mmCIF file of C-alpha atoms in Angstrom:
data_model
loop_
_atom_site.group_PDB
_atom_site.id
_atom_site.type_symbol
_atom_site.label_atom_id
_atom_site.label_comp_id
_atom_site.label_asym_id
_atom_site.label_seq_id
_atom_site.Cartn_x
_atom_site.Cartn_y
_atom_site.Cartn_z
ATOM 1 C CA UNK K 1 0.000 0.000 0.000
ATOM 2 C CA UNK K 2 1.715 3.182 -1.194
ATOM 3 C CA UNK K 3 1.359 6.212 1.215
ATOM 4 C CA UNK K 4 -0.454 9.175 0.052
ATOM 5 C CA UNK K 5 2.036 12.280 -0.686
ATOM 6 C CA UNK K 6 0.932 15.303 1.066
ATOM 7 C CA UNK K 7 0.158 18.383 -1.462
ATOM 8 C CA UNK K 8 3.052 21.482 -1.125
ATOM 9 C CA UNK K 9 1.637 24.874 -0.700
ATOM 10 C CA UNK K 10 2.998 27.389 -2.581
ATOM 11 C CA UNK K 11 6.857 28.834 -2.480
ATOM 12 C CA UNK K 12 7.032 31.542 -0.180
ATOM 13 C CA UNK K 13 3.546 31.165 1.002
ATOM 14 C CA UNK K 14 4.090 29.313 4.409
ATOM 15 C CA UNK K 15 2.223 30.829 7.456
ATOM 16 C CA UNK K 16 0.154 33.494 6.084
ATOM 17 C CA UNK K 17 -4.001 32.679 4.599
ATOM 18 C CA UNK K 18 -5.197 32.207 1.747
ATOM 19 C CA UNK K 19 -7.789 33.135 -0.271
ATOM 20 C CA UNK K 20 -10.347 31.402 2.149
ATOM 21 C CA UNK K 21 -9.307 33.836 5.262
ATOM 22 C CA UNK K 22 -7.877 31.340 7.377
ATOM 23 C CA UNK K 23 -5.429 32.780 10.008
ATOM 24 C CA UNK K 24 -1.824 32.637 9.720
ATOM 25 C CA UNK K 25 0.644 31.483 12.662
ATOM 26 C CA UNK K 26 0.892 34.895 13.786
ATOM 27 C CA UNK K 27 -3.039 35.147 14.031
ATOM 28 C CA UNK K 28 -3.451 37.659 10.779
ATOM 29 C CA UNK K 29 -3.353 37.255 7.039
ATOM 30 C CA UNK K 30 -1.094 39.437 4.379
ATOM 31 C CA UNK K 31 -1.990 42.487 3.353
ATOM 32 C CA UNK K 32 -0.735 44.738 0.667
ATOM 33 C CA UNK K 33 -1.754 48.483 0.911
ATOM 34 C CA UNK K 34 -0.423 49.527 -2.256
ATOM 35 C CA UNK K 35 -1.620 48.530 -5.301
ATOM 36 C CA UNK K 36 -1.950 51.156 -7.717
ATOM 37 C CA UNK K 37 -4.923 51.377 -9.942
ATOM 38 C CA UNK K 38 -4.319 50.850 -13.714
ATOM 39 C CA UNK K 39 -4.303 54.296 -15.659
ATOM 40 C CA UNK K 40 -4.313 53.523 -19.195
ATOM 41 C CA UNK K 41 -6.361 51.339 -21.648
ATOM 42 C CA UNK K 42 -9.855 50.911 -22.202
ATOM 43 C CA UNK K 43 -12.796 50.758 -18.786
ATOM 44 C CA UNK K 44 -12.669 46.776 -20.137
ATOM 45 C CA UNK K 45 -9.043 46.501 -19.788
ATOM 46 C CA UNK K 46 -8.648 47.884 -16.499
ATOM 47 C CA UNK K 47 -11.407 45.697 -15.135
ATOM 48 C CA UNK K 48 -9.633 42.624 -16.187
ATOM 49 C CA UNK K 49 -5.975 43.728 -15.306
ATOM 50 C CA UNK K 50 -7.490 44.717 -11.815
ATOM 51 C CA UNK K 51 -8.841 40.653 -11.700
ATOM 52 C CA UNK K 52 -5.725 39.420 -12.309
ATOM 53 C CA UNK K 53 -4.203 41.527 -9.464
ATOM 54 C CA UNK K 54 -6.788 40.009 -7.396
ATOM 55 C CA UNK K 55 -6.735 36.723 -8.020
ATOM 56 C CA UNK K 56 -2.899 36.627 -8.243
ATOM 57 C CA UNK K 57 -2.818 38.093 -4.554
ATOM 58 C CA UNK K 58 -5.510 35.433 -3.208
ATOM 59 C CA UNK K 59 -3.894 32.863 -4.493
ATOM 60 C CA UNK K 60 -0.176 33.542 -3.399
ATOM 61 C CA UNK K 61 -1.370 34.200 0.445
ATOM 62 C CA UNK K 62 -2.922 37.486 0.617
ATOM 63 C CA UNK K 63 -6.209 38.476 2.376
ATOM 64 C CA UNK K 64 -6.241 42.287 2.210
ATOM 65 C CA UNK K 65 -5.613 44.531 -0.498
ATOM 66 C CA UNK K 66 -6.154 48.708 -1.026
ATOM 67 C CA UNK K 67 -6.449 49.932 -4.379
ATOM 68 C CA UNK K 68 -4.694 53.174 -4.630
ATOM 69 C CA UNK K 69 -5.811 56.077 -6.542
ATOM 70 C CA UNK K 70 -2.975 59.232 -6.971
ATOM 71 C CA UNK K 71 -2.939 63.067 -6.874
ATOM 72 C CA UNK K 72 -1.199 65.803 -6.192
ATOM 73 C CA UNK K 73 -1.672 68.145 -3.544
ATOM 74 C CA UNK K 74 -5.410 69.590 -3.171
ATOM 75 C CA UNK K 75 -8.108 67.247 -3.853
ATOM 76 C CA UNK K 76 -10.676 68.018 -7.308
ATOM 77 C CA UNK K 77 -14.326 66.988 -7.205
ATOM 78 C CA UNK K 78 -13.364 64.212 -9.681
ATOM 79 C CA UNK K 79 -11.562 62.756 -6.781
ATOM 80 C CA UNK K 80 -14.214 61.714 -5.011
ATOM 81 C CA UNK K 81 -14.211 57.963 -4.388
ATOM 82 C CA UNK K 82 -16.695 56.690 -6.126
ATOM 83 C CA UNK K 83 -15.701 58.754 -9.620
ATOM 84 C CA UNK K 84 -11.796 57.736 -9.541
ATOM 85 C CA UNK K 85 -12.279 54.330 -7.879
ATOM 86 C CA UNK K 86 -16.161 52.701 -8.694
ATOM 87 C CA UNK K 87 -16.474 49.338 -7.658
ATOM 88 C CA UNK K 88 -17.501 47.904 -10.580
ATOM 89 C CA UNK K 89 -14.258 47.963 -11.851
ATOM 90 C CA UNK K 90 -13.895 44.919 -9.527
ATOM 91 C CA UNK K 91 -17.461 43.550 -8.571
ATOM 92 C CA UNK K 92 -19.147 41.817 -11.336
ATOM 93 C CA UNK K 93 -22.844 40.009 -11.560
ATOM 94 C CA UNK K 94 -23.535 37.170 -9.899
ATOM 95 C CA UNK K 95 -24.479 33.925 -12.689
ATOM 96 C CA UNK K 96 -26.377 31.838 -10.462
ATOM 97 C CA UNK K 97 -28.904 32.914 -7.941
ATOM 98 C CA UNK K 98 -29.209 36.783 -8.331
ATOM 99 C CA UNK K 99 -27.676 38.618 -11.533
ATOM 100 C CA UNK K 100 -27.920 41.805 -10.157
ATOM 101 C CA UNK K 101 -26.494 40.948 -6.723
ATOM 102 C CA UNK K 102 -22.433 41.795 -6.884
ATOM 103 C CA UNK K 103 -19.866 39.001 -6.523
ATOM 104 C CA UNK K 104 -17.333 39.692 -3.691
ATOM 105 C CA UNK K 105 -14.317 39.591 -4.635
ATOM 106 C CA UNK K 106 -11.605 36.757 -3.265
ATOM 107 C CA UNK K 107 -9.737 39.454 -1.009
ATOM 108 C CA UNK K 108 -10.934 42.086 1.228
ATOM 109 C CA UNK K 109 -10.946 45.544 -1.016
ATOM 110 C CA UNK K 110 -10.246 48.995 0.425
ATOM 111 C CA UNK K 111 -9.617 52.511 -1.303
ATOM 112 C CA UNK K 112 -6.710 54.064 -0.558
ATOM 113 C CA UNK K 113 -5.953 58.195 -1.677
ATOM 114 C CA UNK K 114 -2.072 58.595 -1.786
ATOM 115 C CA UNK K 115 -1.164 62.353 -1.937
ATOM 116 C CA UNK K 116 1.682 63.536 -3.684
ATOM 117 C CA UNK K 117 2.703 66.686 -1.380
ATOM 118 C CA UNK K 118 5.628 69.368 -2.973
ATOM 119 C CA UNK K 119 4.032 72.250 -1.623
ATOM 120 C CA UNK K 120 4.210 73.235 1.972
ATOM 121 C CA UNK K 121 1.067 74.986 1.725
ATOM 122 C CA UNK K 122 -0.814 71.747 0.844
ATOM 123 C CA UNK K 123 -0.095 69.962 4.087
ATOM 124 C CA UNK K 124 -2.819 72.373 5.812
ATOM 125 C CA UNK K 125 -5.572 70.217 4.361
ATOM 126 C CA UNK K 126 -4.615 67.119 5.730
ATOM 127 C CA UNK K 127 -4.570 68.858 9.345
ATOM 128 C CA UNK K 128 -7.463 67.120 11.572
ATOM 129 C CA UNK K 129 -10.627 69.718 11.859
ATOM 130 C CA UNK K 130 -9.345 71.207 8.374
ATOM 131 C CA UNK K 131 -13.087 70.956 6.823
ATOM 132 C CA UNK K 132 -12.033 72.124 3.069
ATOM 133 C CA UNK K 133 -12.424 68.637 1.981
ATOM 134 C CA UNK K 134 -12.860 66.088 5.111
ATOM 135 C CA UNK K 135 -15.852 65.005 3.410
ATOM 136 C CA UNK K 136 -14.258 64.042 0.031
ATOM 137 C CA UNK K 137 -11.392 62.405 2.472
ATOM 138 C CA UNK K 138 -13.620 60.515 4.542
ATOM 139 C CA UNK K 139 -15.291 58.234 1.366
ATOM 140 C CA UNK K 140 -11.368 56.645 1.275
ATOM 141 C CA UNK K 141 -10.966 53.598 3.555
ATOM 142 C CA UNK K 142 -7.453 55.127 3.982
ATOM 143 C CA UNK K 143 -5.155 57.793 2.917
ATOM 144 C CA UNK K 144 -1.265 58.197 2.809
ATOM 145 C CA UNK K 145 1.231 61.108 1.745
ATOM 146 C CA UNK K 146 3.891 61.135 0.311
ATOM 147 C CA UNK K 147 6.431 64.264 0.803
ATOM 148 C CA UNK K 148 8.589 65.181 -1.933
ATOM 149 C CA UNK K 149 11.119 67.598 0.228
ATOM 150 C CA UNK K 150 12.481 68.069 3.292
ATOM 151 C CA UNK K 151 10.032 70.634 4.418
ATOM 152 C CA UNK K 152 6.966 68.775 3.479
ATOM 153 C CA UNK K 153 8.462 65.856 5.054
ATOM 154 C CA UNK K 154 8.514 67.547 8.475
ATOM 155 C CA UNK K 155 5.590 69.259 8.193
ATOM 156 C CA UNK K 156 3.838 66.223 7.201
ATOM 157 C CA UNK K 157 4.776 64.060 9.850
ATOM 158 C CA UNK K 158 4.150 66.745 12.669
ATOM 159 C CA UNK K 159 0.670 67.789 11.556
ATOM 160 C CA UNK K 160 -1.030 65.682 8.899
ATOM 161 C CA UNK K 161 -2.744 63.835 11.014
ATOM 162 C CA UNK K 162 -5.762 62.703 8.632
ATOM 163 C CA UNK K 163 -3.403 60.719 6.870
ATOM 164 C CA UNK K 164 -2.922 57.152 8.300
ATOM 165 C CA UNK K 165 0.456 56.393 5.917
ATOM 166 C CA UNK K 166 3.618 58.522 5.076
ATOM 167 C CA UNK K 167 5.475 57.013 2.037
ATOM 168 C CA UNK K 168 9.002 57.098 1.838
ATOM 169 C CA UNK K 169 9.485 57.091 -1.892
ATOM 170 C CA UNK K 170 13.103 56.614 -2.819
ATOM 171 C CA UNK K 171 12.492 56.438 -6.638
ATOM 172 C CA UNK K 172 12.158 60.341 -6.874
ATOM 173 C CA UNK K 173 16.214 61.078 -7.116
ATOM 174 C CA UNK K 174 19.552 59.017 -7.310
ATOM 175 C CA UNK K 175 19.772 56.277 -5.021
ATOM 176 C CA UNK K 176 18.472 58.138 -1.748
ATOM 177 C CA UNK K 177 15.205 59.890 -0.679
ATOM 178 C CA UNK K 178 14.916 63.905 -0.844
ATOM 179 C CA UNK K 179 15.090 64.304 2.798
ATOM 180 C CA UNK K 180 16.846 62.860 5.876
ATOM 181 C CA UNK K 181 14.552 61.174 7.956
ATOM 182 C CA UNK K 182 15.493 62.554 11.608
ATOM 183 C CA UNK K 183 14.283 60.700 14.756
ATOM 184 C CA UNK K 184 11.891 63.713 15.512
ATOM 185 C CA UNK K 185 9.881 62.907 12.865
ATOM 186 C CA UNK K 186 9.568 59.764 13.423
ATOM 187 C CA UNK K 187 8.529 60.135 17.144
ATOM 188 C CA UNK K 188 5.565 62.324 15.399
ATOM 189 C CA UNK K 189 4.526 59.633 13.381
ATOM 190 C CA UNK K 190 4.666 57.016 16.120
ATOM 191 C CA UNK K 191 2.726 59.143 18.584
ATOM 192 C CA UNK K 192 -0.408 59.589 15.872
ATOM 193 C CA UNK K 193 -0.286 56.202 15.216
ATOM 194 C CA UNK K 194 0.941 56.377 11.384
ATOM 195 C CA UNK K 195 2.413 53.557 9.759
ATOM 196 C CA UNK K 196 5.813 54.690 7.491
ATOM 197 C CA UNK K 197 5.652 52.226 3.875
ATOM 198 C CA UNK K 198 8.531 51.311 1.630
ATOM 199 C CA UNK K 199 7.111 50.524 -1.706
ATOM 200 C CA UNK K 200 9.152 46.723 -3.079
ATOM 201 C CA UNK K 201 8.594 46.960 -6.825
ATOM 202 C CA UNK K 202 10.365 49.898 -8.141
ATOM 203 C CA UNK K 203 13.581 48.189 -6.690
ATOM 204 C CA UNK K 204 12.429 44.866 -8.042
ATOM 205 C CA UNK K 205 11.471 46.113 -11.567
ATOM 206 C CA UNK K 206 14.821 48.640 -11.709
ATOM 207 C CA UNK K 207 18.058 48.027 -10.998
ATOM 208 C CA UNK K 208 19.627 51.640 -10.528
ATOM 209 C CA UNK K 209 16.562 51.673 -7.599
ATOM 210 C CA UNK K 210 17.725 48.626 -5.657
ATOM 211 C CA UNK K 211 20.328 50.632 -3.931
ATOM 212 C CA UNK K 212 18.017 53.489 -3.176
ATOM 213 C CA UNK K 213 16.051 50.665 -0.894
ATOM 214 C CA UNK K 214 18.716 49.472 1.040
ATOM 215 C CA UNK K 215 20.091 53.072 1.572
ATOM 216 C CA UNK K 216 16.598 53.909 2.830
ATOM 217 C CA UNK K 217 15.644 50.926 4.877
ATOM 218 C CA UNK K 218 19.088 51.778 6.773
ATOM 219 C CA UNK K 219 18.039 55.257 7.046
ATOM 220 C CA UNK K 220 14.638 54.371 8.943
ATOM 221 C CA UNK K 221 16.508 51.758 11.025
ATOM 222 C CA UNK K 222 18.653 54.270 12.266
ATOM 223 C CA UNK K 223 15.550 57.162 13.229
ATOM 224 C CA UNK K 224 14.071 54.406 15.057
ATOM 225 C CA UNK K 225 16.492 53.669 17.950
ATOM 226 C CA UNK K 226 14.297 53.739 20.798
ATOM 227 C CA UNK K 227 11.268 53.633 19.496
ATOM 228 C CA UNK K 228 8.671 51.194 18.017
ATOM 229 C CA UNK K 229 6.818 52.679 14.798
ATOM 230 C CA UNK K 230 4.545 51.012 12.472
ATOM 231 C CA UNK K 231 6.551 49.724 9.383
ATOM 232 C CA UNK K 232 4.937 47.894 6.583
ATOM 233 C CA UNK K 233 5.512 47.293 3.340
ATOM 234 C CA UNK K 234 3.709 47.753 0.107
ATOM 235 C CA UNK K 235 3.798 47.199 -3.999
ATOM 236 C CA UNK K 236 3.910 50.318 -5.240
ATOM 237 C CA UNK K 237 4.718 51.484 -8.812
ATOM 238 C CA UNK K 238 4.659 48.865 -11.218
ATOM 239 C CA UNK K 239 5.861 50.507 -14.359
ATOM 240 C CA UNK K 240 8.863 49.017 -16.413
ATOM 241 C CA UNK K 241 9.640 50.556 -19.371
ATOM 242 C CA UNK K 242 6.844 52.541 -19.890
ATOM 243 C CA UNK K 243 4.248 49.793 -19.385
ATOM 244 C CA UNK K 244 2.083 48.140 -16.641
ATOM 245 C CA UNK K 245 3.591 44.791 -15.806
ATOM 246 C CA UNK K 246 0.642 43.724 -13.779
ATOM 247 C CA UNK K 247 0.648 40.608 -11.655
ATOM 248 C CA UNK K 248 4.202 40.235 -12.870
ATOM 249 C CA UNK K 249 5.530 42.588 -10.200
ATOM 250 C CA UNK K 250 4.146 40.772 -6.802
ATOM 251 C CA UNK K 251 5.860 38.809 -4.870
ATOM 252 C CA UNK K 252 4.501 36.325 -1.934
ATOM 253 C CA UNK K 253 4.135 37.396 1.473
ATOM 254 C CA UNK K 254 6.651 34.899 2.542
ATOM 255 C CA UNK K 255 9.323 36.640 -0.221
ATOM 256 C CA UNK K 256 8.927 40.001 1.467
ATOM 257 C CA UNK K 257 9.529 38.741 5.012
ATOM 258 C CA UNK K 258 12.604 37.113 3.920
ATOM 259 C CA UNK K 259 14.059 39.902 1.567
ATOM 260 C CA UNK K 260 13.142 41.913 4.481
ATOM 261 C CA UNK K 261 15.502 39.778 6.770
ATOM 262 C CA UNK K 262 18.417 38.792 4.581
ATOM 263 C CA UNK K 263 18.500 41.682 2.181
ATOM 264 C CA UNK K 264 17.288 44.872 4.073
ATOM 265 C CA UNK K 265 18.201 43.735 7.754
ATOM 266 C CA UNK K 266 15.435 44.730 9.499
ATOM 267 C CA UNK K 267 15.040 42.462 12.457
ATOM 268 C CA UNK K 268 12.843 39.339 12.667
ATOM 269 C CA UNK K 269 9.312 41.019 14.228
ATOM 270 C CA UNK K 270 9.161 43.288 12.401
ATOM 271 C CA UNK K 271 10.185 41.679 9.255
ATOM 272 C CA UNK K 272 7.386 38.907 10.096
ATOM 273 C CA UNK K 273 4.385 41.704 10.922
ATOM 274 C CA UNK K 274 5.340 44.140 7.850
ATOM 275 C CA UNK K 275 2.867 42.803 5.630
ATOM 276 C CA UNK K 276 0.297 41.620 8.368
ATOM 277 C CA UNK K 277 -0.015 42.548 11.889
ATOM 278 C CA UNK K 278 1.176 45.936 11.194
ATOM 279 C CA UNK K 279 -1.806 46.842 8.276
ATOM 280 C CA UNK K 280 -3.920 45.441 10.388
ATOM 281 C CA UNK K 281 -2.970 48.355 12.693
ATOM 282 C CA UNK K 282 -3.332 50.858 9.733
ATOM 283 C CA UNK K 283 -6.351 49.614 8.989
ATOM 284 C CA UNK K 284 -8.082 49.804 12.156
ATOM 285 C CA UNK K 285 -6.669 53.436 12.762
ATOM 286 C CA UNK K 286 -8.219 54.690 9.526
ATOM 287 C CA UNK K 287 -11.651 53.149 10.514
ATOM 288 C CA UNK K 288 -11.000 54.912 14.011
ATOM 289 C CA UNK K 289 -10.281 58.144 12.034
ATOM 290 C CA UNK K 290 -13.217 57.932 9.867
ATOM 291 C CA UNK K 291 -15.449 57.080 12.268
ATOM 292 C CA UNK K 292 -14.940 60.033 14.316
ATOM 293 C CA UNK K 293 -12.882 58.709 17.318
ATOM 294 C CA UNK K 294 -12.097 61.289 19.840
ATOM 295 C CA UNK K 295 -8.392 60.151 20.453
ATOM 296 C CA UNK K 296 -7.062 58.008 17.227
ATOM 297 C CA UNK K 297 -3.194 57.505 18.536
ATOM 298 C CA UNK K 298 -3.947 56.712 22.003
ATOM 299 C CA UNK K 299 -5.546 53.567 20.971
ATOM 300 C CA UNK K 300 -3.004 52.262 18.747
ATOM 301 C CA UNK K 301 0.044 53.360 20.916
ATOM 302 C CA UNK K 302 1.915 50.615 21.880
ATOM 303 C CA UNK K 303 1.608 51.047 25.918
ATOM 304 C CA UNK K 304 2.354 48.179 28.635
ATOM 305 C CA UNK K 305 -0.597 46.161 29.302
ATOM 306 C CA UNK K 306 -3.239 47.261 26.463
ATOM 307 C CA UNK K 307 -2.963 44.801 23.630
ATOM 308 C CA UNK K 308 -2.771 45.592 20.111
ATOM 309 C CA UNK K 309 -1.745 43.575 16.745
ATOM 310 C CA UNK K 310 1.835 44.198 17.037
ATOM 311 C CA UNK K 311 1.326 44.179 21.493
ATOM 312 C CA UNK K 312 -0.301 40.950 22.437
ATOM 313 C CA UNK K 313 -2.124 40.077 25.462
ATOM 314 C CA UNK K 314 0.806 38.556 28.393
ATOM 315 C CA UNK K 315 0.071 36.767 31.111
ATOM 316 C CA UNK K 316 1.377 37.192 34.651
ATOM 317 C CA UNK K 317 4.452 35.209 34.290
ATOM 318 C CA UNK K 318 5.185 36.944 31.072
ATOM 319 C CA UNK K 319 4.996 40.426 32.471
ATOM 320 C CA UNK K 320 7.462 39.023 35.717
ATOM 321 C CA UNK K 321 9.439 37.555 33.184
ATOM 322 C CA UNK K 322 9.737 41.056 31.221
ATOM 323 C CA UNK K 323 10.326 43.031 34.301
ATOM 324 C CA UNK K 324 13.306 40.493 35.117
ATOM 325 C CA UNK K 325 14.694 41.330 31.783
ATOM 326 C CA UNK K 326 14.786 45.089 32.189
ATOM 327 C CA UNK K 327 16.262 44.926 35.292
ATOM 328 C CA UNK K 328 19.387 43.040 33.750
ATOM 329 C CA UNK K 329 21.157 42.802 30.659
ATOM 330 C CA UNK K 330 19.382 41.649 28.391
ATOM 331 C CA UNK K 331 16.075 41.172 26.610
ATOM 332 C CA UNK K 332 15.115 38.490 25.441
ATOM 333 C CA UNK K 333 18.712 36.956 25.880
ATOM 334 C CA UNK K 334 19.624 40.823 23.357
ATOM 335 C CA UNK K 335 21.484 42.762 25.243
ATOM 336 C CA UNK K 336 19.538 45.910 25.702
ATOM 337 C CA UNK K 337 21.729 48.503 23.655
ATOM 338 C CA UNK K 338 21.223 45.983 20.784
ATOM 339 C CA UNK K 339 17.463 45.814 21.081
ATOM 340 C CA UNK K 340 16.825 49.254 21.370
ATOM 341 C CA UNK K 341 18.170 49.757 17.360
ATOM 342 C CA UNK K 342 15.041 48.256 15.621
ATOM 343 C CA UNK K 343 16.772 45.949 13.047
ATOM 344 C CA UNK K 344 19.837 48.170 12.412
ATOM 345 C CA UNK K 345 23.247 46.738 10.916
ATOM 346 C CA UNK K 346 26.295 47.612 12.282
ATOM 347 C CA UNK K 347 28.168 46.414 9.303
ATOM 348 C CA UNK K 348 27.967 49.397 7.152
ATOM 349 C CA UNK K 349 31.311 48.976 6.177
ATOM 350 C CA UNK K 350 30.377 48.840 1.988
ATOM 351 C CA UNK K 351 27.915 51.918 0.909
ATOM 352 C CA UNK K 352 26.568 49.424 -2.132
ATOM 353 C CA UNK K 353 25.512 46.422 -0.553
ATOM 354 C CA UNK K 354 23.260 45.186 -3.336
ATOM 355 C CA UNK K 355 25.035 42.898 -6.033
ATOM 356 C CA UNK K 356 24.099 41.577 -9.500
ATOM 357 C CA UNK K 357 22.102 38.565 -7.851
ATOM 358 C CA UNK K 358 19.746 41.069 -5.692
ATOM 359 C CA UNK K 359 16.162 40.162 -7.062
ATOM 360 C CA UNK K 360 15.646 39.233 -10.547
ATOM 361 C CA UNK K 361 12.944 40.159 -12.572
#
């Protein structure tokens, strides 16, 4: 009698759900925040690239995904959720019982705005209680910004405080981002609760970009001694040579969290939550925000003994275990000095660490 082989999952795949919902080890499926919409081609070609976005996700371990829509600086009327993003570019009739009842889709759907900010005068309307346009901003499941100097970058992350995201897009100039990212700001952002996002695909798509990664990864590593923001870790830009690639520039949730580790050494938590526990946290801040919660950050603030996504509940002997810990050496058998640099490298010896075997597309 011949034993029955047990089916593989998919490469990269292990520990996260799939298309059914089912929790991962960690107790929360992959998300990916940033998937841009499709901009060119017919209304029929977009539908049917955006399906094989979806599908590709649901099937390679993802539960969540936000379709992002782009501007620049102050929102238009046409900007208004349900004009730039409709959902019938992804819902489509049902065959069987009901033809005019919409098919959900294999993933979770949300609509993200990302704003483009150059102009320091534009950060004003992403202040909370700014009521220009809080009612065009509120139709978005969530919204991000992305500074383009140094004084937008500042500004942003002290004040913007409608916006649950602040990208750091390296892509913008040579291989490192317009601004230095100083430990200030990224107090600011931890206090409100913002997540920062690295987009993966310009680096995976172009090679001059790959460097521009690492160099910023290291930069953020380096702002966060001390503290514990909300890092995660999107798609992003998907253009290569003038063209969409589509599906073609995803990668599995299990290929992040090791390029994460091996390439961009950021430490093992936070490598392992990038692209689940921590847009869970995102996520549940923007419904806070939209919903009209009276303190947003103090709820996602990662204090000693309220539990979060990225703080989970501890029992007694935990907490007398953790309290024995900070009273010696070491955490977690890290010493202390090490585990206060959230996944920094102290080999910095060679300023291009990426070689010709990086990630190939």
């Amino acid at each position: 009698m011949t034993k029955r082989k047990r089916p593989r999952g998919s490469r990269g795949a292990r520990d996260v759900t799939n298309a059914g919902g089912n929790s991962s080890a960690s107790g929360q499926g992959a998300s990916d925040l940033m998937v841009l919409m499709p901009t060119s081609g017919s209304l029929i070609k977009r539908q049917l690239q955006i399906k094989e976005i979806i599908n590709r996700l649901a099937e390679t371990g993802f539960s969540q995904m936000a379709l992002v829509h782009t501007i620049y600086g102050r929102p238009k009327p046409e900007d208004r959720v349900d004009t730039a993003m409709p959902k019938s570019l992804w819902e489509t009739s049902r065959t069987d019982d009901d033809e005019n009842k919409p098919k959900d889709p294999p993933i979770r759907i949300y609509r993200r705005l990302h704003v483009v900010l150059e102009n320091l005068s534009d950060v004003g309307l992403y202040m909370k209680n700014q009521g220009l346009c809080q009612e065009l901003l509120k139709e978005y499941d969530l919204i991000s910004v992305c500074p383009r100097n140094e004084g937008v970058f500042q500004s942003a992350c002290a004040t913007a405080s409608v916006a649950d995201i602040v990208t750091l897009d390296y892509s913008i100039r040579g291989t490192r981002l317009p601004y230095k990212i100083r430990p200030a700001d990224i107090k600011a952002v931890t206090e409100r609760g913002m997540a920062v996002e690295i987009p993966l695909v310009p680096a995976l798509l172009h090679t001059k970009q790959r460097k521009a990664l690492v160099q910023t990864s290291r930069e953020l590593q380096r702002s966060c001694a001390g503290m514990k923001p909300t890092i995660i870790f999107g798609s992003g830009d998907r253009t290569f040579e003038e063209s969409d690639v589509g599906t073609m520039g995803f990668r599995m949730p299990g290929d992040i969290t090791n390029l994460l580790q091996t390439v961009l050494h950021f430490d093992a938590k936070t490598a392992k939550v990038a692209t689940g526990a921590a847009c869970e946290m995102v996520i549940r801040r923007a419904q806070a925000r939209r919903w009209g919660e009276s303190d947003v950050s103090a709820v996602f603030l990662h204090e000693k003994g309220k539990p979060s996504a990225l703080n989970p509940p501890t029992t007694k002997e935990d907490d007398e275990n953790s309290d024995a810990d900070m009273n010696g050496d070491e955490i977690d058998g890290t010493p202390i000095a090490k585990a206060a640099r959230v996944g920094h490298n102290d080999d910095e010896a060679s300023d291009d660490p990426v070689g010709d075997g990086f990630i190939q597309f």
